[in-house]
Amino acid sequence: MKPKPEQTSIQSHPYQHPTEHRLVQLLQHTIDRAGPEAGERLISELENGGYQIPLVMYNELIRLYSDQCRIHDVERWHQKLVHTVISHVQPASDTPISLSQPMAPTTVTYALLINAYNRAGLGAKAIATWQDFKSTGLPLTPPLITVILDTLGHHKKVHLLTKFWASIQPKWQAMLDENNHNSYMEALLRNQYFDHAVHHFTTQMWPVRSQSTPRWPMHHLNDSLSAETPQVCGPSRKTLVTLLSPLHRNYRMELLQVVVNHVKLYYQSVIPVVQELGYSLH
Protein backbone atom coordinates (compact mmCIF):
# COMPACT_ATOMS: atom_id res chain seq x y z
CA MET A 1 0.00 0.00 0.00
CA LYS A 2 1.27 3.45 -0.92
CA PRO A 3 2.13 5.52 2.19
CA LYS A 4 0.04 8.58 2.89
CA PRO A 5 1.75 11.96 2.38
CA GLU A 6 3.10 13.67 5.46
CA GLN A 7 0.46 15.78 7.18
CA THR A 8 1.39 19.43 7.53
CA SER A 9 -1.80 20.84 8.97
CA ILE A 10 -1.42 23.62 11.50
CA GLN A 11 -4.66 22.57 13.20
CA SER A 12 -2.83 20.28 15.63
CA HIS A 13 -0.64 23.09 16.92
CA PRO A 14 -1.63 24.80 20.18
CA TYR A 15 -1.94 28.29 18.69
CA GLN A 16 -4.53 29.65 16.33
CA HIS A 17 -2.67 32.74 15.19
CA PRO A 18 0.99 31.71 14.89
CA THR A 19 3.64 34.38 14.94
CA GLU A 20 6.10 34.83 12.09
CA HIS A 21 8.78 33.08 14.14
CA ARG A 22 6.53 30.09 14.81
CA LEU A 23 5.51 29.86 11.17
CA VAL A 24 9.17 29.63 10.17
CA GLN A 25 9.79 27.02 12.86
CA LEU A 26 6.84 25.02 11.55
CA LEU A 27 8.18 25.26 7.99
CA GLN A 28 11.66 24.15 9.03
CA HIS A 29 10.26 21.26 11.06
CA THR A 30 8.06 20.17 8.16
CA ILE A 31 10.96 20.27 5.69
CA ASP A 32 13.29 18.39 8.06
CA ARG A 33 10.66 15.73 8.61
CA ALA A 34 9.17 15.33 5.14
CA GLY A 35 11.21 17.30 2.60
CA PRO A 36 10.79 20.55 0.66
CA GLU A 37 7.67 19.41 -1.18
CA ALA A 38 5.92 19.07 2.19
CA GLY A 39 7.11 22.57 3.04
CA GLU A 40 5.54 23.88 -0.15
CA ARG A 41 2.26 22.10 0.67
CA LEU A 42 2.32 23.72 4.11
CA ILE A 43 2.64 27.18 2.57
CA SER A 44 -0.26 26.44 0.20
CA GLU A 45 -2.35 25.29 3.15
CA LEU A 46 -1.54 28.46 5.08
CA GLU A 47 -2.44 30.63 2.08
CA ASN A 48 -5.72 28.77 1.61
CA GLY A 49 -6.41 29.32 5.30
CA GLY A 50 -6.10 33.07 4.88
CA TYR A 51 -2.64 33.50 6.38
CA GLN A 52 -0.33 36.12 4.91
CA ILE A 53 2.94 34.31 4.26
CA PRO A 54 5.87 36.30 5.72
CA LEU A 55 8.91 37.04 3.60
CA VAL A 56 11.17 34.97 5.85
CA MET A 57 9.31 31.81 4.78
CA TYR A 58 10.07 32.57 1.12
CA ASN A 59 13.71 33.17 2.08
CA GLU A 60 13.80 29.86 3.92
CA LEU A 61 12.73 27.91 0.84
CA ILE A 62 15.15 29.87 -1.34
CA ARG A 63 17.90 29.00 1.15
CA LEU A 64 16.99 25.32 1.07
CA TYR A 65 16.96 25.09 -2.71
CA SER A 66 20.18 27.11 -2.89
CA ASP A 67 21.92 24.59 -0.63
CA GLN A 68 20.72 21.83 -2.98
CA CYS A 69 21.74 23.79 -6.13
CA ARG A 70 18.17 23.54 -7.42
CA ILE A 71 18.33 26.81 -9.35
CA HIS A 72 14.96 26.38 -11.07
CA ASP A 73 13.28 26.14 -7.66
CA VAL A 74 15.34 29.07 -6.31
CA GLU A 75 14.12 31.23 -9.18
CA ARG A 76 10.56 29.92 -8.90
CA TRP A 77 10.31 30.97 -5.26
CA HIS A 78 12.00 34.28 -5.94
CA GLN A 79 9.34 34.98 -8.56
CA LYS A 80 6.61 33.97 -6.11
CA LEU A 81 8.10 36.42 -3.62
CA VAL A 82 8.23 39.43 -5.95
CA HIS A 83 4.72 38.76 -7.27
CA THR A 84 3.19 38.46 -3.81
CA VAL A 85 1.06 41.39 -2.67
CA ILE A 86 0.97 42.14 1.04
CA SER A 87 -1.76 44.09 2.75
CA HIS A 88 -1.83 46.12 5.92
CA VAL A 89 -4.19 48.60 7.48
CA GLN A 90 -3.07 52.17 8.05
CA PRO A 91 -5.24 54.41 10.23
CA ALA A 92 -6.19 57.71 8.65
CA SER A 93 -8.52 60.08 10.48
CA ASP A 94 -11.61 58.07 11.53
CA THR A 95 -11.51 55.50 8.72
CA PRO A 96 -8.71 52.90 8.48
CA ILE A 97 -7.27 52.52 4.99
CA SER A 98 -6.22 49.11 3.68
CA LEU A 99 -2.96 49.35 1.72
CA SER A 100 -1.51 46.73 -0.62
CA GLN A 101 1.99 46.62 -2.05
CA PRO A 102 4.32 44.05 -3.62
CA MET A 103 6.57 42.11 -1.28
CA ALA A 104 10.15 43.37 -1.67
CA PRO A 105 13.27 41.18 -1.45
CA THR A 106 15.60 41.97 1.44
CA THR A 107 19.38 41.96 1.72
CA VAL A 108 19.07 38.36 2.91
CA THR A 109 17.13 37.43 -0.24
CA TYR A 110 19.82 38.91 -2.48
CA ALA A 111 22.59 37.15 -0.54
CA LEU A 112 20.77 33.83 -0.98
CA LEU A 113 20.26 34.40 -4.71
CA ILE A 114 23.87 35.43 -5.36
CA ASN A 115 25.15 32.48 -3.35
CA ALA A 116 22.85 30.09 -5.25
CA TYR A 117 24.08 31.27 -8.64
CA ASN A 118 27.70 31.17 -7.47
CA ARG A 119 27.36 27.60 -6.16
CA ALA A 120 25.82 26.55 -9.47
CA GLY A 121 28.66 28.13 -11.46
CA LEU A 122 26.41 30.81 -12.95
CA GLY A 123 28.78 33.73 -12.50
CA ALA A 124 27.03 36.07 -14.94
CA LYS A 125 23.70 35.64 -13.13
CA ALA A 126 25.35 36.08 -9.74
CA ILE A 127 27.01 39.34 -10.77
CA ALA A 128 23.83 40.59 -12.49
CA THR A 129 21.92 39.95 -9.24
CA TRP A 130 24.56 41.93 -7.34
CA GLN A 131 24.12 44.79 -9.81
CA ASP A 132 20.35 44.62 -9.23
CA PHE A 133 20.95 44.77 -5.48
CA LYS A 134 23.02 47.96 -5.84
CA SER A 135 20.05 49.73 -7.42
CA THR A 136 17.73 48.90 -4.49
CA GLY A 137 19.36 51.13 -1.88
CA LEU A 138 19.32 48.25 0.62
CA PRO A 139 22.18 48.24 3.14
CA LEU A 140 25.14 45.92 2.90
CA THR A 141 25.65 43.34 5.63
CA PRO A 142 28.72 41.24 6.47
CA PRO A 143 27.12 38.00 5.12
CA LEU A 144 26.25 39.68 1.82
CA ILE A 145 29.75 41.18 1.57
CA THR A 146 31.24 37.71 2.01
CA VAL A 147 28.97 36.25 -0.69
CA ILE A 148 29.94 39.00 -3.14
CA LEU A 149 33.67 38.58 -2.43
CA ASP A 150 33.44 34.81 -2.84
CA THR A 151 31.54 35.19 -6.11
CA LEU A 152 33.93 37.71 -7.65
CA GLY A 153 36.96 35.68 -6.59
CA HIS A 154 35.56 32.36 -7.79
CA HIS A 155 34.73 33.79 -11.21
CA LYS A 156 38.11 35.57 -11.54
CA LYS A 157 36.70 39.10 -11.56
CA VAL A 158 39.73 40.58 -9.81
CA HIS A 159 39.17 44.11 -11.07
CA LEU A 160 35.59 44.07 -9.75
CA LEU A 161 36.82 42.41 -6.56
CA THR A 162 39.35 45.11 -5.69
CA LYS A 163 36.99 47.85 -6.85
CA PHE A 164 34.21 46.49 -4.61
CA TRP A 165 36.55 46.25 -1.61
CA ALA A 166 37.71 49.82 -2.14
CA SER A 167 34.10 50.99 -2.46
CA ILE A 168 33.18 49.75 1.01
CA GLN A 169 36.03 51.66 2.64
CA PRO A 170 35.81 53.52 4.92
CA LYS A 171 32.00 53.68 5.20
CA TRP A 172 31.56 50.01 6.08
CA GLN A 173 34.98 49.28 7.56
CA ALA A 174 33.86 49.27 11.18
CA MET A 175 31.24 46.65 10.26
CA LEU A 176 33.60 44.23 8.50
CA ASP A 177 34.21 40.96 10.31
CA GLU A 178 36.85 38.25 10.10
CA ASN A 179 34.94 36.31 7.46
CA ASN A 180 34.90 39.39 5.21
CA HIS A 181 38.67 39.82 5.46
CA ASN A 182 39.26 36.09 4.99
CA SER A 183 37.00 36.02 1.93
CA TYR A 184 38.84 38.96 0.38
CA MET A 185 42.25 37.35 0.97
CA GLU A 186 41.01 33.99 -0.28
CA ALA A 187 39.68 35.61 -3.46
CA LEU A 188 43.05 37.30 -4.04
CA LEU A 189 44.94 34.08 -3.40
CA ARG A 190 42.64 32.09 -5.69
CA ASN A 191 43.65 34.44 -8.48
CA GLN A 192 47.39 34.30 -7.69
CA TYR A 193 47.53 37.79 -6.13
CA PHE A 194 49.69 36.49 -3.29
CA ASP A 195 51.52 39.72 -2.48
CA HIS A 196 48.22 41.64 -2.32
CA ALA A 197 46.78 39.12 0.14
CA VAL A 198 49.83 39.28 2.41
CA HIS A 199 49.84 43.08 2.28
CA HIS A 200 46.18 43.08 3.29
CA PHE A 201 46.91 40.78 6.23
CA THR A 202 49.79 42.87 7.54
CA THR A 203 48.15 46.29 7.11
CA GLN A 204 44.37 45.88 7.30
CA MET A 205 43.73 43.15 9.86
CA TRP A 206 44.12 42.93 13.62
CA PRO A 207 45.93 46.11 14.52
CA VAL A 208 48.47 45.83 17.29
CA ARG A 209 46.21 47.53 19.83
CA SER A 210 42.56 46.83 19.32
CA GLN A 211 39.84 44.35 19.99
CA SER A 212 40.35 41.06 18.18
CA THR A 213 37.76 41.97 15.54
CA PRO A 214 39.40 43.49 12.44
CA ARG A 215 38.94 47.25 12.50
CA TRP A 216 41.51 49.79 11.34
CA PRO A 217 44.91 49.63 9.66
CA MET A 218 47.82 49.86 12.08
CA HIS A 219 48.91 53.27 10.83
CA HIS A 220 45.58 54.65 12.07
CA LEU A 221 46.27 53.65 15.65
CA ASN A 222 47.16 56.11 18.34
CA ASP A 223 50.38 55.10 20.10
CA SER A 224 49.22 56.94 23.21
CA LEU A 225 46.56 54.33 23.96
CA SER A 226 46.65 53.38 27.60
CA ALA A 227 48.07 50.14 28.95
CA GLU A 228 44.53 49.12 29.82
CA THR A 229 43.70 48.57 26.13
CA PRO A 230 42.40 44.98 25.76
CA GLN A 231 45.07 42.57 24.56
CA VAL A 232 44.72 41.47 20.97
CA CYS A 233 43.70 37.89 20.28
CA GLY A 234 45.11 38.15 16.78
CA PRO A 235 44.27 36.09 13.71
CA SER A 236 42.30 32.91 14.18
CA ARG A 237 43.38 29.46 13.08
CA LYS A 238 40.99 29.76 10.14
CA THR A 239 42.66 32.97 8.97
CA LEU A 240 46.14 31.48 9.26
CA VAL A 241 45.10 28.40 7.28
CA THR A 242 43.40 30.59 4.67
CA LEU A 243 46.61 32.53 4.11
CA LEU A 244 49.49 30.15 4.84
CA SER A 245 48.26 27.04 3.01
CA PRO A 246 48.05 28.65 -0.48
CA LEU A 247 51.41 30.37 0.04
CA HIS A 248 53.03 27.06 0.98
CA ARG A 249 51.28 25.15 -1.80
CA ASN A 250 52.49 27.66 -4.39
CA TYR A 251 56.05 27.83 -3.00
CA ARG A 252 55.77 31.50 -2.01
CA MET A 253 58.14 30.99 0.89
CA GLU A 254 59.32 34.60 1.17
CA LEU A 255 55.74 35.82 1.53
CA LEU A 256 54.97 32.99 3.93
CA GLN A 257 57.88 34.12 6.09
CA VAL A 258 56.53 37.70 6.04
CA VAL A 259 53.28 36.40 7.56
CA VAL A 260 55.11 34.29 10.16
CA ASN A 261 57.37 37.21 11.14
CA HIS A 262 54.33 39.47 11.48
CA VAL A 263 52.71 36.95 13.83
CA LYS A 264 55.93 36.58 15.84
CA LEU A 265 56.24 40.35 16.21
CA TYR A 266 52.68 41.21 17.18
CA TYR A 267 50.69 38.11 18.09
CA GLN A 268 52.76 35.84 20.29
CA SER A 269 49.59 34.20 21.59
CA VAL A 270 48.94 32.52 18.22
CA ILE A 271 52.52 31.33 17.63
CA PRO A 272 51.56 27.83 18.89
CA VAL A 273 48.89 27.68 16.18
CA VAL A 274 51.48 28.47 13.50
CA GLN A 275 53.68 25.70 14.89
CA GLU A 276 50.77 23.24 15.01
CA LEU A 277 50.16 23.96 11.33
CA GLY A 278 53.74 22.85 10.65
CA TYR A 279 55.41 26.16 9.81
CA SER A 280 58.86 27.06 11.11
CA LEU A 281 59.39 30.28 13.05
CA HIS A 282 62.96 30.64 11.78
mmCIF file of C-alpha atoms in Angstrom:
data_model
loop_
_atom_site.group_PDB
_atom_site.id
_atom_site.type_symbol
_atom_site.label_atom_id
_atom_site.label_comp_id
_atom_site.label_asym_id
_atom_site.label_seq_id
_atom_site.Cartn_x
_atom_site.Cartn_y
_atom_site.Cartn_z
ATOM 1 C CA MET A 1 0.000 0.000 0.000
ATOM 2 C CA LYS A 2 1.275 3.447 -0.923
ATOM 3 C CA PRO A 3 2.129 5.517 2.195
ATOM 4 C CA LYS A 4 0.042 8.577 2.887
ATOM 5 C CA PRO A 5 1.746 11.957 2.376
ATOM 6 C CA GLU A 6 3.103 13.665 5.464
ATOM 7 C CA GLN A 7 0.462 15.777 7.184
ATOM 8 C CA THR A 8 1.392 19.435 7.527
ATOM 9 C CA SER A 9 -1.799 20.835 8.974
ATOM 10 C CA ILE A 10 -1.421 23.615 11.498
ATOM 11 C CA GLN A 11 -4.658 22.571 13.201
ATOM 12 C CA SER A 12 -2.832 20.284 15.635
ATOM 13 C CA HIS A 13 -0.640 23.090 16.918
ATOM 14 C CA PRO A 14 -1.633 24.803 20.176
ATOM 15 C CA TYR A 15 -1.938 28.292 18.691
ATOM 16 C CA GLN A 16 -4.528 29.648 16.334
ATOM 17 C CA HIS A 17 -2.672 32.743 15.192
ATOM 18 C CA PRO A 18 0.989 31.706 14.888
ATOM 19 C CA THR A 19 3.642 34.384 14.940
ATOM 20 C CA GLU A 20 6.097 34.830 12.085
ATOM 21 C CA HIS A 21 8.781 33.077 14.140
ATOM 22 C CA ARG A 22 6.530 30.094 14.807
ATOM 23 C CA LEU A 23 5.512 29.861 11.167
ATOM 24 C CA VAL A 24 9.173 29.635 10.168
ATOM 25 C CA GLN A 25 9.790 27.021 12.862
ATOM 26 C CA LEU A 26 6.841 25.023 11.554
ATOM 27 C CA LEU A 27 8.176 25.264 7.989
ATOM 28 C CA GLN A 28 11.659 24.152 9.034
ATOM 29 C CA HIS A 29 10.259 21.257 11.060
ATOM 30 C CA THR A 30 8.062 20.169 8.161
ATOM 31 C CA ILE A 31 10.961 20.271 5.689
ATOM 32 C CA ASP A 32 13.291 18.391 8.058
ATOM 33 C CA ARG A 33 10.657 15.730 8.609
ATOM 34 C CA ALA A 34 9.169 15.328 5.143
ATOM 35 C CA GLY A 35 11.210 17.296 2.603
ATOM 36 C CA PRO A 36 10.790 20.548 0.660
ATOM 37 C CA GLU A 37 7.665 19.413 -1.177
ATOM 38 C CA ALA A 38 5.917 19.069 2.186
ATOM 39 C CA GLY A 39 7.107 22.571 3.044
ATOM 40 C CA GLU A 40 5.538 23.881 -0.149
ATOM 41 C CA ARG A 41 2.265 22.096 0.670
ATOM 42 C CA LEU A 42 2.325 23.725 4.108
ATOM 43 C CA ILE A 43 2.638 27.182 2.568
ATOM 44 C CA SER A 44 -0.258 26.442 0.196
ATOM 45 C CA GLU A 45 -2.345 25.294 3.150
ATOM 46 C CA LEU A 46 -1.536 28.459 5.077
ATOM 47 C CA GLU A 47 -2.435 30.632 2.083
ATOM 48 C CA ASN A 48 -5.718 28.773 1.606
ATOM 49 C CA GLY A 49 -6.414 29.318 5.299
ATOM 50 C CA GLY A 50 -6.104 33.072 4.880
ATOM 51 C CA TYR A 51 -2.644 33.495 6.381
ATOM 52 C CA GLN A 52 -0.326 36.124 4.913
ATOM 53 C CA ILE A 53 2.941 34.312 4.261
ATOM 54 C CA PRO A 54 5.873 36.304 5.718
ATOM 55 C CA LEU A 55 8.910 37.038 3.598
ATOM 56 C CA VAL A 56 11.172 34.971 5.847
ATOM 57 C CA MET A 57 9.312 31.814 4.775
ATOM 58 C CA TYR A 58 10.073 32.575 1.122
ATOM 59 C CA ASN A 59 13.705 33.171 2.077
ATOM 60 C CA GLU A 60 13.799 29.860 3.923
ATOM 61 C CA LEU A 61 12.727 27.908 0.841
ATOM 62 C CA ILE A 62 15.151 29.868 -1.345
ATOM 63 C CA ARG A 63 17.904 29.001 1.149
ATOM 64 C CA LEU A 64 16.987 25.319 1.072
ATOM 65 C CA TYR A 65 16.956 25.086 -2.709
ATOM 66 C CA SER A 66 20.181 27.114 -2.894
ATOM 67 C CA ASP A 67 21.915 24.587 -0.626
ATOM 68 C CA GLN A 68 20.715 21.835 -2.983
ATOM 69 C CA CYS A 69 21.743 23.785 -6.133
ATOM 70 C CA ARG A 70 18.169 23.543 -7.422
ATOM 71 C CA ILE A 71 18.330 26.806 -9.353
ATOM 72 C CA HIS A 72 14.963 26.376 -11.068
ATOM 73 C CA ASP A 73 13.283 26.144 -7.660
ATOM 74 C CA VAL A 74 15.336 29.065 -6.311
ATOM 75 C CA GLU A 75 14.121 31.231 -9.181
ATOM 76 C CA ARG A 76 10.563 29.915 -8.898
ATOM 77 C CA TRP A 77 10.315 30.973 -5.256
ATOM 78 C CA HIS A 78 12.001 34.281 -5.944
ATOM 79 C CA GLN A 79 9.340 34.979 -8.563
ATOM 80 C CA LYS A 80 6.614 33.967 -6.113
ATOM 81 C CA LEU A 81 8.097 36.420 -3.623
ATOM 82 C CA VAL A 82 8.226 39.435 -5.947
ATOM 83 C CA HIS A 83 4.716 38.765 -7.271
ATOM 84 C CA THR A 84 3.190 38.459 -3.806
ATOM 85 C CA VAL A 85 1.057 41.387 -2.671
ATOM 86 C CA ILE A 86 0.974 42.135 1.041
ATOM 87 C CA SER A 87 -1.758 44.092 2.751
ATOM 88 C CA HIS A 88 -1.830 46.118 5.923
ATOM 89 C CA VAL A 89 -4.194 48.599 7.479
ATOM 90 C CA GLN A 90 -3.070 52.171 8.047
ATOM 91 C CA PRO A 91 -5.238 54.409 10.233
ATOM 92 C CA ALA A 92 -6.187 57.709 8.650
ATOM 93 C CA SER A 93 -8.524 60.076 10.483
ATOM 94 C CA ASP A 94 -11.606 58.074 11.526
ATOM 95 C CA THR A 95 -11.510 55.496 8.724
ATOM 96 C CA PRO A 96 -8.708 52.896 8.481
ATOM 97 C CA ILE A 97 -7.275 52.524 4.985
ATOM 98 C CA SER A 98 -6.218 49.108 3.682
ATOM 99 C CA LEU A 99 -2.958 49.347 1.719
ATOM 100 C CA SER A 100 -1.507 46.730 -0.622
ATOM 101 C CA GLN A 101 1.986 46.615 -2.049
ATOM 102 C CA PRO A 102 4.322 44.050 -3.624
ATOM 103 C CA MET A 103 6.569 42.112 -1.280
ATOM 104 C CA ALA A 104 10.148 43.373 -1.666
ATOM 105 C CA PRO A 105 13.269 41.181 -1.449
ATOM 106 C CA THR A 106 15.598 41.973 1.443
ATOM 107 C CA THR A 107 19.378 41.959 1.722
ATOM 108 C CA VAL A 108 19.069 38.357 2.913
ATOM 109 C CA THR A 109 17.134 37.435 -0.235
ATOM 110 C CA TYR A 110 19.820 38.913 -2.482
ATOM 111 C CA ALA A 111 22.588 37.154 -0.542
ATOM 112 C CA LEU A 112 20.772 33.834 -0.976
ATOM 113 C CA LEU A 113 20.259 34.403 -4.709
ATOM 114 C CA ILE A 114 23.872 35.434 -5.364
ATOM 115 C CA ASN A 115 25.146 32.478 -3.351
ATOM 116 C CA ALA A 116 22.851 30.094 -5.248
ATOM 117 C CA TYR A 117 24.084 31.268 -8.638
ATOM 118 C CA ASN A 118 27.696 31.170 -7.469
ATOM 119 C CA ARG A 119 27.359 27.597 -6.159
ATOM 120 C CA ALA A 120 25.821 26.551 -9.465
ATOM 121 C CA GLY A 121 28.658 28.130 -11.458
ATOM 122 C CA LEU A 122 26.411 30.810 -12.947
ATOM 123 C CA GLY A 123 28.775 33.730 -12.505
ATOM 124 C CA ALA A 124 27.031 36.070 -14.939
ATOM 125 C CA LYS A 125 23.704 35.643 -13.135
ATOM 126 C CA ALA A 126 25.347 36.081 -9.741
ATOM 127 C CA ILE A 127 27.008 39.341 -10.775
ATOM 128 C CA ALA A 128 23.830 40.587 -12.489
ATOM 129 C CA THR A 129 21.925 39.947 -9.243
ATOM 130 C CA TRP A 130 24.557 41.927 -7.343
ATOM 131 C CA GLN A 131 24.116 44.794 -9.806
ATOM 132 C CA ASP A 132 20.345 44.616 -9.233
ATOM 133 C CA PHE A 133 20.953 44.773 -5.481
ATOM 134 C CA LYS A 134 23.022 47.965 -5.842
ATOM 135 C CA SER A 135 20.046 49.728 -7.421
ATOM 136 C CA THR A 136 17.734 48.903 -4.494
ATOM 137 C CA GLY A 137 19.362 51.130 -1.880
ATOM 138 C CA LEU A 138 19.315 48.254 0.619
ATOM 139 C CA PRO A 139 22.175 48.243 3.142
ATOM 140 C CA LEU A 140 25.136 45.918 2.895
ATOM 141 C CA THR A 141 25.649 43.342 5.635
ATOM 142 C CA PRO A 142 28.721 41.236 6.468
ATOM 143 C CA PRO A 143 27.118 37.998 5.125
ATOM 144 C CA LEU A 144 26.249 39.679 1.815
ATOM 145 C CA ILE A 145 29.748 41.184 1.566
ATOM 146 C CA THR A 146 31.243 37.705 2.009
ATOM 147 C CA VAL A 147 28.967 36.246 -0.686
ATOM 148 C CA ILE A 148 29.939 39.004 -3.145
ATOM 149 C CA LEU A 149 33.666 38.584 -2.435
ATOM 150 C CA ASP A 150 33.438 34.805 -2.840
ATOM 151 C CA THR A 151 31.539 35.187 -6.110
ATOM 152 C CA LEU A 152 33.932 37.708 -7.648
ATOM 153 C CA GLY A 153 36.959 35.681 -6.586
ATOM 154 C CA HIS A 154 35.556 32.365 -7.787
ATOM 155 C CA HIS A 155 34.731 33.795 -11.212
ATOM 156 C CA LYS A 156 38.106 35.572 -11.543
ATOM 157 C CA LYS A 157 36.696 39.101 -11.565
ATOM 158 C CA VAL A 158 39.731 40.577 -9.814
ATOM 159 C CA HIS A 159 39.168 44.113 -11.073
ATOM 160 C CA LEU A 160 35.595 44.074 -9.753
ATOM 161 C CA LEU A 161 36.816 42.412 -6.558
ATOM 162 C CA THR A 162 39.348 45.113 -5.691
ATOM 163 C CA LYS A 163 36.986 47.850 -6.846
ATOM 164 C CA PHE A 164 34.214 46.494 -4.610
ATOM 165 C CA TRP A 165 36.552 46.245 -1.614
ATOM 166 C CA ALA A 166 37.708 49.822 -2.137
ATOM 167 C CA SER A 167 34.102 50.987 -2.459
ATOM 168 C CA ILE A 168 33.175 49.746 1.009
ATOM 169 C CA GLN A 169 36.034 51.663 2.635
ATOM 170 C CA PRO A 170 35.809 53.521 4.924
ATOM 171 C CA LYS A 171 32.002 53.678 5.204
ATOM 172 C CA TRP A 172 31.563 50.006 6.076
ATOM 173 C CA GLN A 173 34.980 49.275 7.563
ATOM 174 C CA ALA A 174 33.856 49.267 11.182
ATOM 175 C CA MET A 175 31.240 46.651 10.258
ATOM 176 C CA LEU A 176 33.598 44.231 8.501
ATOM 177 C CA ASP A 177 34.211 40.964 10.313
ATOM 178 C CA GLU A 178 36.847 38.253 10.102
ATOM 179 C CA ASN A 179 34.942 36.309 7.460
ATOM 180 C CA ASN A 180 34.903 39.387 5.207
ATOM 181 C CA HIS A 181 38.666 39.815 5.461
ATOM 182 C CA ASN A 182 39.257 36.086 4.989
ATOM 183 C CA SER A 183 37.003 36.017 1.927
ATOM 184 C CA TYR A 184 38.843 38.961 0.384
ATOM 185 C CA MET A 185 42.247 37.351 0.968
ATOM 186 C CA GLU A 186 41.006 33.985 -0.276
ATOM 187 C CA ALA A 187 39.682 35.606 -3.464
ATOM 188 C CA LEU A 188 43.046 37.304 -4.045
ATOM 189 C CA LEU A 189 44.937 34.077 -3.397
ATOM 190 C CA ARG A 190 42.643 32.090 -5.694
ATOM 191 C CA ASN A 191 43.653 34.443 -8.484
ATOM 192 C CA GLN A 192 47.387 34.303 -7.687
ATOM 193 C CA TYR A 193 47.528 37.786 -6.133
ATOM 194 C CA PHE A 194 49.686 36.494 -3.294
ATOM 195 C CA ASP A 195 51.515 39.719 -2.480
ATOM 196 C CA HIS A 196 48.216 41.645 -2.318
ATOM 197 C CA ALA A 197 46.784 39.118 0.143
ATOM 198 C CA VAL A 198 49.832 39.283 2.411
ATOM 199 C CA HIS A 199 49.835 43.085 2.281
ATOM 200 C CA HIS A 200 46.175 43.077 3.290
ATOM 201 C CA PHE A 201 46.907 40.777 6.228
ATOM 202 C CA THR A 202 49.789 42.870 7.541
ATOM 203 C CA THR A 203 48.148 46.285 7.109
ATOM 204 C CA GLN A 204 44.369 45.884 7.297
ATOM 205 C CA MET A 205 43.731 43.145 9.862
ATOM 206 C CA TRP A 206 44.120 42.927 13.615
ATOM 207 C CA PRO A 207 45.933 46.114 14.522
ATOM 208 C CA VAL A 208 48.474 45.827 17.292
ATOM 209 C CA ARG A 209 46.213 47.530 19.829
ATOM 210 C CA SER A 210 42.558 46.831 19.316
ATOM 211 C CA GLN A 211 39.837 44.351 19.985
ATOM 212 C CA SER A 212 40.353 41.059 18.177
ATOM 213 C CA THR A 213 37.763 41.971 15.543
ATOM 214 C CA PRO A 214 39.399 43.491 12.439
ATOM 215 C CA ARG A 215 38.940 47.249 12.498
ATOM 216 C CA TRP A 216 41.507 49.786 11.337
ATOM 217 C CA PRO A 217 44.912 49.633 9.658
ATOM 218 C CA MET A 218 47.820 49.864 12.077
ATOM 219 C CA HIS A 219 48.915 53.266 10.828
ATOM 220 C CA HIS A 220 45.584 54.653 12.069
ATOM 221 C CA LEU A 221 46.275 53.648 15.648
ATOM 222 C CA ASN A 222 47.157 56.113 18.344
ATOM 223 C CA ASP A 223 50.384 55.103 20.099
ATOM 224 C CA SER A 224 49.217 56.940 23.206
ATOM 225 C CA LEU A 225 46.560 54.328 23.959
ATOM 226 C CA SER A 226 46.651 53.377 27.605
ATOM 227 C CA ALA A 227 48.071 50.143 28.948
ATOM 228 C CA GLU A 228 44.528 49.117 29.815
ATOM 229 C CA THR A 229 43.702 48.569 26.131
ATOM 230 C CA PRO A 230 42.400 44.980 25.765
ATOM 231 C CA GLN A 231 45.067 42.574 24.563
ATOM 232 C CA VAL A 232 44.719 41.468 20.971
ATOM 233 C CA CYS A 233 43.699 37.891 20.279
ATOM 234 C CA GLY A 234 45.112 38.152 16.783
ATOM 235 C CA PRO A 235 44.270 36.091 13.706
ATOM 236 C CA SER A 236 42.297 32.913 14.178
ATOM 237 C CA ARG A 237 43.385 29.458 13.083
ATOM 238 C CA LYS A 238 40.985 29.756 10.135
ATOM 239 C CA THR A 239 42.660 32.973 8.972
ATOM 240 C CA LEU A 240 46.138 31.482 9.263
ATOM 241 C CA VAL A 241 45.105 28.400 7.282
ATOM 242 C CA THR A 242 43.398 30.593 4.666
ATOM 243 C CA LEU A 243 46.612 32.534 4.106
ATOM 244 C CA LEU A 244 49.487 30.153 4.845
ATOM 245 C CA SER A 245 48.259 27.044 3.013
ATOM 246 C CA PRO A 246 48.053 28.647 -0.476
ATOM 247 C CA LEU A 247 51.409 30.367 0.037
ATOM 248 C CA HIS A 248 53.034 27.064 0.985
ATOM 249 C CA ARG A 249 51.280 25.153 -1.798
ATOM 250 C CA ASN A 250 52.490 27.657 -4.392
ATOM 251 C CA TYR A 251 56.054 27.828 -2.997
ATOM 252 C CA ARG A 252 55.765 31.498 -2.014
ATOM 253 C CA MET A 253 58.142 30.988 0.889
ATOM 254 C CA GLU A 254 59.315 34.603 1.166
ATOM 255 C CA LEU A 255 55.738 35.817 1.529
ATOM 256 C CA LEU A 256 54.971 32.993 3.934
ATOM 257 C CA GLN A 257 57.883 34.122 6.089
ATOM 258 C CA VAL A 258 56.531 37.700 6.037
ATOM 259 C CA VAL A 259 53.284 36.395 7.558
ATOM 260 C CA VAL A 260 55.110 34.290 10.158
ATOM 261 C CA ASN A 261 57.366 37.214 11.139
ATOM 262 C CA HIS A 262 54.325 39.472 11.482
ATOM 263 C CA VAL A 263 52.708 36.955 13.825
ATOM 264 C CA LYS A 264 55.931 36.577 15.835
ATOM 265 C CA LEU A 265 56.243 40.349 16.215
ATOM 266 C CA TYR A 266 52.679 41.213 17.185
ATOM 267 C CA TYR A 267 50.689 38.114 18.094
ATOM 268 C CA GLN A 268 52.764 35.841 20.291
ATOM 269 C CA SER A 269 49.592 34.198 21.591
ATOM 270 C CA VAL A 270 48.942 32.521 18.220
ATOM 271 C CA ILE A 271 52.522 31.328 17.629
ATOM 272 C CA PRO A 272 51.556 27.828 18.890
ATOM 273 C CA VAL A 273 48.887 27.684 16.182
ATOM 274 C CA VAL A 274 51.482 28.468 13.495
ATOM 275 C CA GLN A 275 53.680 25.695 14.894
ATOM 276 C CA GLU A 276 50.769 23.235 15.008
ATOM 277 C CA LEU A 277 50.164 23.958 11.335
ATOM 278 C CA GLY A 278 53.743 22.854 10.651
ATOM 279 C CA TYR A 279 55.413 26.159 9.812
ATOM 280 C CA SER A 280 58.859 27.064 11.106
ATOM 281 C CA LEU A 281 59.387 30.279 13.050
ATOM 282 C CA HIS A 282 62.959 30.640 11.783
#
